[in-house]
Coordinates of C-alpha atoms in Angstrom, one line a residue:
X1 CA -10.1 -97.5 -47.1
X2 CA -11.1 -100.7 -44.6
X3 CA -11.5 -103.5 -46.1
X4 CA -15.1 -105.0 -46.7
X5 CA -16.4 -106.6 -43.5
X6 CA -19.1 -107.9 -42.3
X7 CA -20.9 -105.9 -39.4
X8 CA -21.0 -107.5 -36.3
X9 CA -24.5 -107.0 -35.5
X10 CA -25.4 -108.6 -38.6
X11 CA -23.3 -111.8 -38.0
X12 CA -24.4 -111.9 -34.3
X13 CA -28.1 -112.2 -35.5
X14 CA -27.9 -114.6 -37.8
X15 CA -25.7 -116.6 -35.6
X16 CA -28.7 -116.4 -32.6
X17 CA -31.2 -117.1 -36.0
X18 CA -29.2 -120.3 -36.6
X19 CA -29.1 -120.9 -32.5
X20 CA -33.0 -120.4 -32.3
X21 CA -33.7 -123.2 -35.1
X22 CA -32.2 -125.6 -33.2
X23 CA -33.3 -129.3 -34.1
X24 CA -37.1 -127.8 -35.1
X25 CA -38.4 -129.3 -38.0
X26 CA -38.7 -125.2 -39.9
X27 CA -38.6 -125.9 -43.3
X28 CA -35.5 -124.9 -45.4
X29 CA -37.1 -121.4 -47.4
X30 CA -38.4 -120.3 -44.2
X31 CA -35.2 -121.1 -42.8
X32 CA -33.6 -118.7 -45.7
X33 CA -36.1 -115.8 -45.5
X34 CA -34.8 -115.5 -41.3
X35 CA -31.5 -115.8 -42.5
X36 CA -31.9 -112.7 -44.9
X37 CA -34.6 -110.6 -44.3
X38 CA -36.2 -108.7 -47.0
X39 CA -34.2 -105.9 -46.6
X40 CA -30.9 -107.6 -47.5
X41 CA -28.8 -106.4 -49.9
X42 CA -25.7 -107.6 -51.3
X43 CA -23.6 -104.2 -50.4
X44 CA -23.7 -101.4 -48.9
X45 CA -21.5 -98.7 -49.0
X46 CA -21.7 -96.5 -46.1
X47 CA -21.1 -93.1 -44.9
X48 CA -19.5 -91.9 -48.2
X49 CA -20.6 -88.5 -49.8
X50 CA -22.7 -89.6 -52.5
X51 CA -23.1 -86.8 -55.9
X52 CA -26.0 -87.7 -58.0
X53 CA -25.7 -85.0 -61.6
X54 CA -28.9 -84.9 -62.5
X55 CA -31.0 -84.6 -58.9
X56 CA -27.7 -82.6 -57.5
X57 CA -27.9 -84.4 -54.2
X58 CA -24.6 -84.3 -52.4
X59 CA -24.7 -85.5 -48.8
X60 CA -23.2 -88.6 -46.7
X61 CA -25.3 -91.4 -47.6
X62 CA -25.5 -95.2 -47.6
X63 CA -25.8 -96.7 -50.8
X64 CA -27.3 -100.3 -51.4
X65 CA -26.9 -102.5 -54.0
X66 CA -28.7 -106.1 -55.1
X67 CA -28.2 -108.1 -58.1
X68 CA -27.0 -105.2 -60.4
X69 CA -29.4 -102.5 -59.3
X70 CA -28.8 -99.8 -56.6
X71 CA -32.1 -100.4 -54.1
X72 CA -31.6 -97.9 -51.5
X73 CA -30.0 -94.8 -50.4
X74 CA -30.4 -93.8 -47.4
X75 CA -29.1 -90.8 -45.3
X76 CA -25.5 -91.0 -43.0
X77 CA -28.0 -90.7 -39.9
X78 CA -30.0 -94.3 -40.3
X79 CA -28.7 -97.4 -39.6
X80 CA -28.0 -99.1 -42.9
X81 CA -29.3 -102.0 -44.6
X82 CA -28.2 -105.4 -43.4
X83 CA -25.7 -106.7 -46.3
X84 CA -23.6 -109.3 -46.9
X85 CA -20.9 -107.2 -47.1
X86 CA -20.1 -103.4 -45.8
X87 CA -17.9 -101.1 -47.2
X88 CA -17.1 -98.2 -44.9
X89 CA -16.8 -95.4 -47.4
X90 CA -16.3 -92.1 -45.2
X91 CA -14.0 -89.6 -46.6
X92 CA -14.5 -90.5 -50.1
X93 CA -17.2 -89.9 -52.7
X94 CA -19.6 -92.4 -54.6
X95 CA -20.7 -91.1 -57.6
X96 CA -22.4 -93.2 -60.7
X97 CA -19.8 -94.9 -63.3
X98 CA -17.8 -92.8 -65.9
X99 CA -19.1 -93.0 -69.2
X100 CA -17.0 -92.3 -71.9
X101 CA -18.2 -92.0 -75.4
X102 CA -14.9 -92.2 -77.3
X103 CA -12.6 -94.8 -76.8
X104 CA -10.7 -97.0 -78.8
X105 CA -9.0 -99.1 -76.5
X106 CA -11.3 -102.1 -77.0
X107 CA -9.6 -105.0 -75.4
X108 CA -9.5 -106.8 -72.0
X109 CA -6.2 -104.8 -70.9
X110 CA -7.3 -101.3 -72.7
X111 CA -10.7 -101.5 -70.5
X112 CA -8.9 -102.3 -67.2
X113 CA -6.7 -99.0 -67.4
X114 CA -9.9 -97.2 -68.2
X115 CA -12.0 -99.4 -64.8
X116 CA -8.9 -97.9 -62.9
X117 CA -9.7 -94.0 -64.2
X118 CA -13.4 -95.0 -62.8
X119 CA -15.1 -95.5 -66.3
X120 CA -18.0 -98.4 -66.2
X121 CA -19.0 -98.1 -69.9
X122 CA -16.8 -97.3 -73.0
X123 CA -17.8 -96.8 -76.1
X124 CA -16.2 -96.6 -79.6
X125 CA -18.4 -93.7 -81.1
X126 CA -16.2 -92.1 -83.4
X127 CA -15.0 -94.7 -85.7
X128 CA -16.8 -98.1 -84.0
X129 CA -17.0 -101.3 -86.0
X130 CA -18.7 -103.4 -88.9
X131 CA -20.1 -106.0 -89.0
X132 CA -21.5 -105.2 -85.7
X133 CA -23.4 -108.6 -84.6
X134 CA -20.8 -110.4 -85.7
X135 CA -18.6 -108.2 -83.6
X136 CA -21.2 -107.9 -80.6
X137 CA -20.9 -111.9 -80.6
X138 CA -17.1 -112.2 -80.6
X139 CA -16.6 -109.3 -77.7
X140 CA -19.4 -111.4 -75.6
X141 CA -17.1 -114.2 -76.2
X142 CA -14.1 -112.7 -74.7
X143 CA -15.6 -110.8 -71.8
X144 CA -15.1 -107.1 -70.9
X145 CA -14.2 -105.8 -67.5
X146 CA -16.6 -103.2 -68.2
X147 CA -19.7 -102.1 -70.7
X148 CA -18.9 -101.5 -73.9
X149 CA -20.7 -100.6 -77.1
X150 CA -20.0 -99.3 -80.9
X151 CA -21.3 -97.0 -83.8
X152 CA -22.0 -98.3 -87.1
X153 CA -18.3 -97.4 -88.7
X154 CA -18.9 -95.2 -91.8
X155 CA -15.2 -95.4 -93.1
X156 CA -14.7 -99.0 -92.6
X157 CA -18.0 -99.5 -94.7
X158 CA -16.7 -97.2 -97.6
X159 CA -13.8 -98.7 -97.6
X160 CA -15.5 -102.0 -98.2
X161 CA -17.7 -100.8 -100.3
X162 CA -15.6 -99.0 -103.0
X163 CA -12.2 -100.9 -102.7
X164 CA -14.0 -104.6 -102.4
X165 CA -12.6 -105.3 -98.9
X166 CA -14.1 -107.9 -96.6
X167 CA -14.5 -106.4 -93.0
X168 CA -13.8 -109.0 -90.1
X169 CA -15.5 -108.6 -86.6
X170 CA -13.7 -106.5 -84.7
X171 CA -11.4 -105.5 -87.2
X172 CA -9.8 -102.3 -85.2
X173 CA -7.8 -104.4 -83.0
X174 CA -7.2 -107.4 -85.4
X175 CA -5.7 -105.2 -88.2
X176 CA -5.4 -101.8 -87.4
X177 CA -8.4 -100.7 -89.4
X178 CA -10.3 -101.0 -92.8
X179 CA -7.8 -98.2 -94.0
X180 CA -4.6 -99.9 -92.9
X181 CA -5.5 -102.8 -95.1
X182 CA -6.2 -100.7 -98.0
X183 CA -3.2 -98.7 -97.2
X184 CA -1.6 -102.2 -97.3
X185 CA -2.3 -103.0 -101.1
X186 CA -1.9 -100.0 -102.2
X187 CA -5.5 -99.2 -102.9
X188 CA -6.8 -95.5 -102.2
X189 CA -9.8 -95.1 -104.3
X190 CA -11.6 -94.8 -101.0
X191 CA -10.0 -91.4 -100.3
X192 CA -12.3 -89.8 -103.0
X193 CA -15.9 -89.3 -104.0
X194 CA -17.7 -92.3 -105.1
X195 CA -20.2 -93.0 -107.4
X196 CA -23.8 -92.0 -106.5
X197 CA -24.9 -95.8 -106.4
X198 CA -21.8 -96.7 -104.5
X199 CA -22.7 -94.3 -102.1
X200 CA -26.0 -95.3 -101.6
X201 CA -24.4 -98.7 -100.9
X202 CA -22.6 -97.1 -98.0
X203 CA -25.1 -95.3 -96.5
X204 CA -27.5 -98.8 -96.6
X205 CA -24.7 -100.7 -95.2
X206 CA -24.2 -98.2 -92.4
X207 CA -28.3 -97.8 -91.5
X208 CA -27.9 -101.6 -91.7
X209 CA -25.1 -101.8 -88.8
X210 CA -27.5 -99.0 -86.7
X211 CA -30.0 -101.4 -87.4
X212 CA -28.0 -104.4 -85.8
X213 CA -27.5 -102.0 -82.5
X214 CA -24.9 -99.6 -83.6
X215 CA -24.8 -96.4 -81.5
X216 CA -25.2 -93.8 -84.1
X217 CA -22.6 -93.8 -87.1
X218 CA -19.2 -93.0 -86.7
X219 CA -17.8 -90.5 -89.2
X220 CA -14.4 -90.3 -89.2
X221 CA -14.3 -87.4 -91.7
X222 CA -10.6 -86.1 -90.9
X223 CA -9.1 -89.5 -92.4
X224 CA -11.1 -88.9 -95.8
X225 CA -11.5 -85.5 -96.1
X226 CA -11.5 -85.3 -100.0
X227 CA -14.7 -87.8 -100.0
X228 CA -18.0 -86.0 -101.5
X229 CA -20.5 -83.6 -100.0
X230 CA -23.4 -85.1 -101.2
X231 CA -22.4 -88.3 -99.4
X232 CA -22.3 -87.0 -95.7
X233 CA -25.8 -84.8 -97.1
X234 CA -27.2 -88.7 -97.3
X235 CA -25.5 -90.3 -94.9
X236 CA -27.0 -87.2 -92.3
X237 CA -30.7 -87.3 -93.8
X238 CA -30.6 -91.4 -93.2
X239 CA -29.1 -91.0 -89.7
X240 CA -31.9 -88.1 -88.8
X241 CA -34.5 -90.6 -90.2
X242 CA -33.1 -93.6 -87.7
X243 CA -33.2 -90.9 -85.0
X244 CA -29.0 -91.6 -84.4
X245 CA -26.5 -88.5 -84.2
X246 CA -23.3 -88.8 -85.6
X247 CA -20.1 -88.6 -83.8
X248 CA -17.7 -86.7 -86.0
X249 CA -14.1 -86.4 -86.5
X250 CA -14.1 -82.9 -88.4
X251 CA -13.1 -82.9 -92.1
X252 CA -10.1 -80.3 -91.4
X253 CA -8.8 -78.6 -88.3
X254 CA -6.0 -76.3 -89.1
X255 CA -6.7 -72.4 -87.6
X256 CA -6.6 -70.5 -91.1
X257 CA -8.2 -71.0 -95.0
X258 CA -8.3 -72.8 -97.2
X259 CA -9.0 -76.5 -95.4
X260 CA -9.8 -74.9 -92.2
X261 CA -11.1 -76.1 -89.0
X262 CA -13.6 -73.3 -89.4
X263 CA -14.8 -74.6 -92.7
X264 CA -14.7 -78.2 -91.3
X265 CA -17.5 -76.9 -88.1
X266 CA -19.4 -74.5 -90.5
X267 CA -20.2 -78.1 -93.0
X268 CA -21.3 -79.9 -89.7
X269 CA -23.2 -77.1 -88.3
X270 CA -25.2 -76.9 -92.0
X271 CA -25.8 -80.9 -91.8
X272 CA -27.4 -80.7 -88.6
X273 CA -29.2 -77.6 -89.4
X274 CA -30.6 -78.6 -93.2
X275 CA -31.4 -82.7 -92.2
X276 CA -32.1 -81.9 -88.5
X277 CA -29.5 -84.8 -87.8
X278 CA -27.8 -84.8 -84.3
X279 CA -23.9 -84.2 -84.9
X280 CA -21.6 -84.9 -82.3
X281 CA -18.5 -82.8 -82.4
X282 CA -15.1 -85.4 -81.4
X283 CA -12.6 -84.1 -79.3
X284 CA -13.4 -80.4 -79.9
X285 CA -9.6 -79.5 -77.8
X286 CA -7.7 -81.5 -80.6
X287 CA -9.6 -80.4 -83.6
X288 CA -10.7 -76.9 -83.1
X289 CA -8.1 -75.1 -80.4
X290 CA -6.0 -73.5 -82.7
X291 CA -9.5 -71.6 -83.5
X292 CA -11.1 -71.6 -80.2
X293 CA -13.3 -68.1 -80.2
X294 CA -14.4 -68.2 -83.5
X295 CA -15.2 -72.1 -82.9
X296 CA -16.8 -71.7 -79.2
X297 CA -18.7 -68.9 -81.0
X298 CA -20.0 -70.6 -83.5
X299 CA -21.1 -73.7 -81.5
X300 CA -23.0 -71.7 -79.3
X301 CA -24.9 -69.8 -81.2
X302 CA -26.0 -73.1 -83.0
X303 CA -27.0 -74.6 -80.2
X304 CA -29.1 -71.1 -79.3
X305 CA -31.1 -71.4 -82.3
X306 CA -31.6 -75.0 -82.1
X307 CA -29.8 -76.9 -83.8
X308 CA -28.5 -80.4 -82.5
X309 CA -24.8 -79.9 -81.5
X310 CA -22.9 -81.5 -78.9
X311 CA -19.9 -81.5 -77.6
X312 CA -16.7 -83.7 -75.9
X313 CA -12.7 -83.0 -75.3
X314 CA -9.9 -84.4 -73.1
X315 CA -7.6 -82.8 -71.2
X316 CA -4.2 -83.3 -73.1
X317 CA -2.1 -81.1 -75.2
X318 CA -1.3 -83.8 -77.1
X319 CA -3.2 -85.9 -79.6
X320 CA -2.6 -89.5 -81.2
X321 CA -3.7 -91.4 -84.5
X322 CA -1.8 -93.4 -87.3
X323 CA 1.1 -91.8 -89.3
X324 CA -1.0 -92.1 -92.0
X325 CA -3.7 -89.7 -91.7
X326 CA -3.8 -87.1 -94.2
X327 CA -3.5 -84.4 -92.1
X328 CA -0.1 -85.4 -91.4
X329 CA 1.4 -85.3 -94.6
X330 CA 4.6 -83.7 -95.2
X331 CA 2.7 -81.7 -98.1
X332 CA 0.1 -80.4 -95.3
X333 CA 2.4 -80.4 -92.9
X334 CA 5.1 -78.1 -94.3
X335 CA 2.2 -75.7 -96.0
X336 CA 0.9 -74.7 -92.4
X337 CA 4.4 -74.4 -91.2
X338 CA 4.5 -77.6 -88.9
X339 CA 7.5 -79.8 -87.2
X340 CA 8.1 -83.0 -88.2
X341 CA 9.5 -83.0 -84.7
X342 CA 6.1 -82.3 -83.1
X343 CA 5.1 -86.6 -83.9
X344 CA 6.8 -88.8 -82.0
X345 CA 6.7 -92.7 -83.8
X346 CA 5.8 -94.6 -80.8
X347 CA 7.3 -98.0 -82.5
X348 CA 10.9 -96.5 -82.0
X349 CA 10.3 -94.0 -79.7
X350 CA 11.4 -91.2 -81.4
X351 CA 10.9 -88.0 -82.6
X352 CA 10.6 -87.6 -86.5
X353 CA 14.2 -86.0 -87.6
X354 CA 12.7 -84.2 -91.1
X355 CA 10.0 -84.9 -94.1
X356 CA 11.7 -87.2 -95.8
X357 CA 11.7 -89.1 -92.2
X358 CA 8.1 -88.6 -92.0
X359 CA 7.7 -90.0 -95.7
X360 CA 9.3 -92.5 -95.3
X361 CA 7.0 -93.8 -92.3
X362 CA 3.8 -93.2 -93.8
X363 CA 5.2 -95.3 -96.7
X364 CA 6.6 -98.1 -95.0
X365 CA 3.9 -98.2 -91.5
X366 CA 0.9 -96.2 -92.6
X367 CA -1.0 -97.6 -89.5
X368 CA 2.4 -97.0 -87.1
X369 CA 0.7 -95.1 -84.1
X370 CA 2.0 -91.7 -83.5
X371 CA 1.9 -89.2 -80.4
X372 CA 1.4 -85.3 -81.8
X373 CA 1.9 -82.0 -79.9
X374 CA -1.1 -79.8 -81.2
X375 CA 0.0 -77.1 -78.5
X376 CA 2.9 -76.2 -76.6
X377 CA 2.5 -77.1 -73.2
X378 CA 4.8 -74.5 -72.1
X379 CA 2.9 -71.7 -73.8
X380 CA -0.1 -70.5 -71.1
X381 CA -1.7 -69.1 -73.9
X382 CA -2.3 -72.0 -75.7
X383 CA -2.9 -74.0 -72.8
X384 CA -5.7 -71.9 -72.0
X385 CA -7.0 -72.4 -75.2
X386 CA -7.2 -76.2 -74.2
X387 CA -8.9 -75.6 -71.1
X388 CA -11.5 -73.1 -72.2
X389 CA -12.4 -75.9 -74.6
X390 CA -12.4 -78.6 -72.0
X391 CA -14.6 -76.2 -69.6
X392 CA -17.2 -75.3 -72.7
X393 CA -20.3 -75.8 -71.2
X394 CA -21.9 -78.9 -72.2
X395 CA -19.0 -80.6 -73.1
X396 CA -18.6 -84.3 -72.0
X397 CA -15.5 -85.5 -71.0
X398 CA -14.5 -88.6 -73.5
X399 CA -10.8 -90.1 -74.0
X400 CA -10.6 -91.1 -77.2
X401 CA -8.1 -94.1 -75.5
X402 CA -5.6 -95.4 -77.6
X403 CA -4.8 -99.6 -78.2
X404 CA -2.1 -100.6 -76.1
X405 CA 1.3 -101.4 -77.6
X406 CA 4.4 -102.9 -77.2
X407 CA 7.2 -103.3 -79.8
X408 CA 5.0 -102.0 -82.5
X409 CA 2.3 -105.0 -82.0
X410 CA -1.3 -104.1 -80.7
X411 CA -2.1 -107.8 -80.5
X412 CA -0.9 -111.0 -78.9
X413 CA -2.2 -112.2 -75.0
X414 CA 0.7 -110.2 -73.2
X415 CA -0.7 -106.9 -74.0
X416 CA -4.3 -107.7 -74.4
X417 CA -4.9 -110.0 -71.3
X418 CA -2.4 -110.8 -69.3
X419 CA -2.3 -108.2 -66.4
X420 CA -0.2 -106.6 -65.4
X421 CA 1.3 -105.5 -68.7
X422 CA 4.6 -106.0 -69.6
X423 CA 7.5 -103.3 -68.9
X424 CA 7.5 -100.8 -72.3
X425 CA 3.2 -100.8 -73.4
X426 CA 2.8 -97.7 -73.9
X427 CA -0.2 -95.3 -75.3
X428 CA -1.4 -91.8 -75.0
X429 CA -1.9 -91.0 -71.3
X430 CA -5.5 -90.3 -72.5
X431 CA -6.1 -94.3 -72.1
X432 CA -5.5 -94.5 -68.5
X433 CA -6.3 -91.2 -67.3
X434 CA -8.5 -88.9 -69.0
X435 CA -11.3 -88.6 -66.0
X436 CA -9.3 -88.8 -63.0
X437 CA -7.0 -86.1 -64.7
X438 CA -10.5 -84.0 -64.8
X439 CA -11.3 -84.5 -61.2
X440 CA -7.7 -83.9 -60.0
X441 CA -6.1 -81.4 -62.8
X442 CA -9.2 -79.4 -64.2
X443 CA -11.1 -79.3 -61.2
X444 CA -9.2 -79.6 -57.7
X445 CA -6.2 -77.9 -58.6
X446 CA -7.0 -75.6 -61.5
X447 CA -10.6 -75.0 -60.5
X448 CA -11.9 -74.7 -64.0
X449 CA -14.9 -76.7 -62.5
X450 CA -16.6 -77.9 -59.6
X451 CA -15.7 -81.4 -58.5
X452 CA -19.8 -81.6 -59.1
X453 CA -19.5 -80.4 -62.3
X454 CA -17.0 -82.6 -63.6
X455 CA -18.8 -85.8 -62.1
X456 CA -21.7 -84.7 -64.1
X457 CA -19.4 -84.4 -67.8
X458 CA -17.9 -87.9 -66.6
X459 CA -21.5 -89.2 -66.2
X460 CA -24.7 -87.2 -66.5
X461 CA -23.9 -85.2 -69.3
X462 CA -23.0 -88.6 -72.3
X463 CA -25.9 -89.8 -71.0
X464 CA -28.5 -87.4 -71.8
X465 CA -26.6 -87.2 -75.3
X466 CA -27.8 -91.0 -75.9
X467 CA -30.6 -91.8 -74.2
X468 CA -33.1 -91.3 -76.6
X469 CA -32.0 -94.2 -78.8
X470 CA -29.9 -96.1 -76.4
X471 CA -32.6 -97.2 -73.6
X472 CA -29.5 -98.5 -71.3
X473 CA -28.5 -95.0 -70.9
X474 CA -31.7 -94.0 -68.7
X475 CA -30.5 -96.4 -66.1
X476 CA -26.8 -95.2 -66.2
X477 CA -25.0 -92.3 -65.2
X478 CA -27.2 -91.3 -62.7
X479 CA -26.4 -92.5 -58.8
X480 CA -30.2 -93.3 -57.6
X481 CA -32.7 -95.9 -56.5
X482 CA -33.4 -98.2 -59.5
X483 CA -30.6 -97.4 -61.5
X484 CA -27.8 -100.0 -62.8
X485 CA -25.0 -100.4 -59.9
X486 CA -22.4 -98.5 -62.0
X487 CA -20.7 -96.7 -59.2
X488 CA -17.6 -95.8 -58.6
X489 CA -15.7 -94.6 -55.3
X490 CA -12.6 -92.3 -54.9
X491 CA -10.6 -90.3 -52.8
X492 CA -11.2 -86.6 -53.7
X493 CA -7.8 -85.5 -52.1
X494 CA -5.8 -87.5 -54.0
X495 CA -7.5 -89.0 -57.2
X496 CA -5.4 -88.4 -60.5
X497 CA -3.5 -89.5 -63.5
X498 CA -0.2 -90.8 -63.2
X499 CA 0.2 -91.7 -66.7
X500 CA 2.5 -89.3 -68.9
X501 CA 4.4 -89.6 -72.2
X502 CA 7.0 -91.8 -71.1
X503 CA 5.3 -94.2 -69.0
X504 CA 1.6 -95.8 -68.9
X505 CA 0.4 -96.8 -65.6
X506 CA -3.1 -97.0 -63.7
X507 CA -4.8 -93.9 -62.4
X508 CA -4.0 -92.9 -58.5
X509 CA -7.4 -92.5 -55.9
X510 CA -10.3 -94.4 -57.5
X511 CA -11.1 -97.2 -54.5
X512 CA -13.6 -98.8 -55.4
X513 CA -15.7 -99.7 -59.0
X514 CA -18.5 -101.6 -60.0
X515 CA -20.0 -102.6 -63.1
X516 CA -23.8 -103.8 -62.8
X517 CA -23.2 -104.8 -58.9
X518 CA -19.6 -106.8 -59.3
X519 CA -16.2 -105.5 -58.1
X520 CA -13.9 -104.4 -60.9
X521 CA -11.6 -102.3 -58.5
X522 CA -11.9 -103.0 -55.2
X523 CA -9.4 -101.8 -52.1
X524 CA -7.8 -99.9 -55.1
X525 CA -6.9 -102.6 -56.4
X526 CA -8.0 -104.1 -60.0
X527 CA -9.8 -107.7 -59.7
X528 CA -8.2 -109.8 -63.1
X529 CA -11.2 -112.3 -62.8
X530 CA -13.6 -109.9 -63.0
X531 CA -15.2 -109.5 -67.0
X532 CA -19.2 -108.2 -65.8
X533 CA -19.3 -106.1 -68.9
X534 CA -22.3 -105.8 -70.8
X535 CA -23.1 -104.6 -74.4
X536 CA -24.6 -101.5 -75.3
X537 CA -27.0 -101.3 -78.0
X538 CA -29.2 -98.3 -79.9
X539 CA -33.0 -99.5 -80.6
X540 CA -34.0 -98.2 -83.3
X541 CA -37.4 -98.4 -85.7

C-alpha cells in the first residue's frame, strides 16, 4: 500500500492560487474558500473495490471522507475529489467498520488488537456493566481507540442486589466481575432463586441501567443457571416493554438430558415467543455444537413462525471463561464424561492434571481465566459442526474477546496501555482475530461464504439486529454517502489471524482503519495516539 500523498495536481493548483493572490488586498475567507473548494474533502481513498452489505454494490470506487462522515463515492472512472490527503487503494477492498457485538476486552490495549482485526465498534452485550453512566463517564475519561458501548448487566445487578454488594464503574476490568467478588467472601446466595421482591429489585435496577443507555440487558444465564424461572419470565416482559433484546448466554449447553443445551434454547425460544421479547443467542458454536441439528432446527423454525431470534458465533474450537463457572465443576464435569485436561489455566500455563487439580483452582482463583477445548480440532466431524454453526444464515460474527493478561493480572498500565504489549499477554485468539480469521479461514480458503457474505456478518448483519433502539447503528455498518466514516481497508489475498494458543499477536492484511474519519491503522500499522472512539448508547422511552 503507498503511502498517503498528496496529488500533484492538487498541490500545483493551490500553489498557482497562492501565486495569483499576490499582494491583492483579497480578504482572508475568500482567500480560504480558493484554497479549498467546496468539494474538498479530508480523504479520499481511491481506486479500491468498495462492498457495501446492504445496497450489494461491489465495484472500484473512490471513497470520500469529511469530518467523520463519508460524502462521496464515486466510480474508478472519475477523477476524484480534491483531498488533503489520497490514499491509493487499488488491489484492496474498503468496506464499512466491523462491528462486533460481544466483546469483553474493554481496555485501551484489548480495543487496539480488535482495530487491527478491522473492528470500529465493540460492544459488551453479553454480560456489559452497571452502573452504566457512571461507567460511560469513566471510559470517556480514558479514551477508546474505537466505539464502544454496553448492556445493562443482569448478573452484576443480582449480585448486588441479593448479596449487598456495591458495583464500581467499570467493574469487569477493575475486579474481574460482580461474581469474583462474591466468590471472594464466600457468598453464593446469588446462585439461587430470590425472593419475588428482590427480584423485582433486579429487574428495576436493570430497566434502570437500559434507561441510562444500556444496549439491551446482558443475561449471563450459564454462570447462574440454578436462578428462578419466573425471574428471566420478568426480566423478558420488562425488556419487551423497553423495546431491548437480550443477549443470552444459555442456561446449559451440554448435548444430552437432563441440563441440556436443548433445554437451555427450548426456555429462550418460549421467552421470546410468550413476552415477544427479542433474545439474542451468544456464541451459538460454543454453546450449542455438541447439538447442532436439533439446535439449527429448532432456531429456524422459530424464526419461520416469527419469533425474535438471532444469532452470533466465532470461529474457534476453543472457548474461554473463569474457572469458576459452574459448568466447569468437577461434579458436572466428570458426570458428562469430560477431561480435566481439556482447560488449560492460563495463569501457569498449564493443562489441569485431574479433579482434585481442578478443585483446587476454582477454590483458591475462582476468576483465574481458563482456555477450554469444546471440540477436537482434529476431528472433521466436529469441526464441521463448528462451521455449519458459524455459516447458519443470519448469524453475525462476534468475538466474545477476552481481557488481556500477563502473570495472572488483567490490570496495571503495561497491559492495558502501553503498546506494544509486553512479551507473555496472552488471551484467546478470539481477541485479536475473530473477523480477519472469517475473511481468510471461513471464507477465502474454506469457502463456507463469500468474501461478500462475510463483510456483511462483520457489519450489516449486528447492525440491523440494533438499530431499532440504538439510533447510531443506522449510520454504521453500511459503506455509503452520509454514513459515519467507519471504514476499514485490507488486502483480500492475504488478510488473517495470526494469533493462536501460544502466542497473541495483531491480525495480518487490514491496511488501513478509521473510526468516525481518524486513522486508527494506517500503512498497516496501528497509530498509539489515536483514542476517536465514541460511546454507544440505546434510546429508549
Amino acid at each position: 500500500m503507498r503511502s498517503a500523498q498528496h496529488s500533484s495536481r492538487q498541490i500545483n493548483r493551490h500553489d498557482l492560487a497562492r501565486a495569483s493572490l499576490g499582494s491583492s488586498r483579497i480578504g482572508a475567507e475568500e482567500e480560504r474558500r480558493m484554497m479549498e473548494p467546496d468539494d474538498t474533502v479530508d480523504l479520499v481513498l481511491t481506486n479500491g473495490r468498495v462492498i457495501d452489505p446492504e445496497t450489494g454494490v461491489d465495484g472500484l470506487r473512490h471513497v470520500g471522507i469529511r469530518g467523520g462522515e463519508i460524502v462521496s463515492i464515486q466510480r474508478a472512472t472519475e477523477v476524484p475529489r480534491p483531498a488533503a490527503q489520497q490514499i491509493d487503494a487499488s488491489r484492496s477492498v474498503i468496506a464499512p467498520g466491523f462491528i462486533d457485538l460481544h466483546s469483553h476486552s474493554q481496555t485501551i490495549n484489548g480495543l487496539r488488537f480488535q482495530a487491527m482485526d478491522g473492528v470500529t465498534t465493540a460492544l459488551d452485550l453479553e454480560s456489559g456493566a452497571l452502573p452504566l453512566a457512571e461507567t460511560h463517564a469513566e471510559v470517556a475519561r480514558e479514551g477508546r481507540p474505537i466505539n464502544y458501548g454496553y448492556a445493562s448487566n443482569w448478573l452484576a445487578a443480582r449480585v448486588s442486589e441479593v448479596e449487598g454488594i456495591r458495583l464500581e464503574p467499570n467493574g469487569n476490568i477493575k475486579n474481574g466481575s460482580a461474581t469474583v467478588l462474591a466468590a471472594k467472601e464466600g457468598l453464593d446466595d446469588w446462585r439461587w432463586p430470590a425472593s419475588p421482591e428482590v427480584v423485582d429489585r433486579i429487574v428495576d435496577r436493570v430497566a434502570e441501567g437500559v434507561v441510562e443507555g444500556g444496549i439491551g440487558v446482558g443475561v449471563l444465564l450459564g454462570y447462574a443457571p440454578e436462578s428462578g424461572r419466573t425471574e428471566m419470565l420478568k426480566l423478558s416482559r420488562r425488556a419487551s416493554e423497553l423495546g431491548v433484546p437480550l443477549f443470552v448466554h444459555g442456561r446449559y449447553k451440554e448435548s444430552d438430558d437432563p441440563l441440556s443445551g436443548i433445554e437451555g434454547l427450548l426456555e429462550l425460544i418460549s421467552l421470546a415467543a410468550a413476552t415477544g421479547v427479542h433474545v439474542h443467542l451468544c456464541h451459538i458454536n460454543s454453546t450449542y455444537s455438541l447439538a447442532a441439528d436439533l439446535v439449527l432446527d429448532a432456531i429456524r423454525e422459530a424464526q419461520r413462525i416469527g419469533v425474535k431470534i438471532t444469532t452470533e458465533a466465532y470461529p474457534y474450537h476453543a472457548s474461554s471463561t473463569v474457572i469458576g463457572a459452574p459448568f466447569l465443576s468437577p461434579e458436572q464435569m466428570s458426570s458428562r464424561g469430560k477431561r480435566p485436561s481439556s482447560i488449560r489455566y492460563l495463569r501457569t500455563g498449564e493443562r489441569v492434571a485431574n479433579f482434585d487439580r481442578l478443585a483446587q483452582l476454582r477454590v483458591e482463583d475462582p476468576g483465574g481465566t481458563v482456555v477450554v477445548d469444546y471440540l477436537d480440532p482434529e476431528d472433521p466431524e466436529q469441526m464441521e459442526r463448528l462451521h455449519r454453526m458459524v455459516s447458519f444464515p443470519g448469524t453475525a460474527v462476534a468475538s466474545d474477546a477476552m481481557l488481556l493478561q500477563l502473570d495472572g493480572r488483567r490490570t496495571g498500565p503495561d497491559i492495558e496501555t502501553n503498546w506494544p504489549v509486553p512479551p507473555g499477554t496472552f488471551a484467546h485468539p478470539r481477541t485479536a482475530g475473530t473477523f480477519t480469521r472469517t475473511l481468510g479461514l471461513i471464507s477465502r480458503e474454506l469457502g463456507l461464504m463469500s468474501l461478500n457474505e462475510a463483510i456483511s456478518r462483520c457489519s450489516y448483519v449486528p447492525t440491523t439486529i440494533l438499530e431499532s433502539f440504538v439510533p447510531a447503528m443506522r449510520r454504521k455498518g453500511r459503506l455509503q454517502v452520509g454514513c459515519d466514516a467507519d471504514i476499514v481497508v485490507f488486502d483480500p489475498t492475504t488478510v488473517g489471524d495470526r494469533a493462536d494458543f501460544d502466542e497473541l499477536m495483531p491480525a495480518a492484511g487490514i491496511e488501513q482503519l478509521l473510526v468516525g474519519g481518524e486513522f486508527v491503522v494506517r500503512d498497516g500499522e496501528l497509530s498509539t495516539g489515536a483514542l476517536p472512539g465514541r460511546p454507544i448508547r440505546a434510546v429508549v422511552g
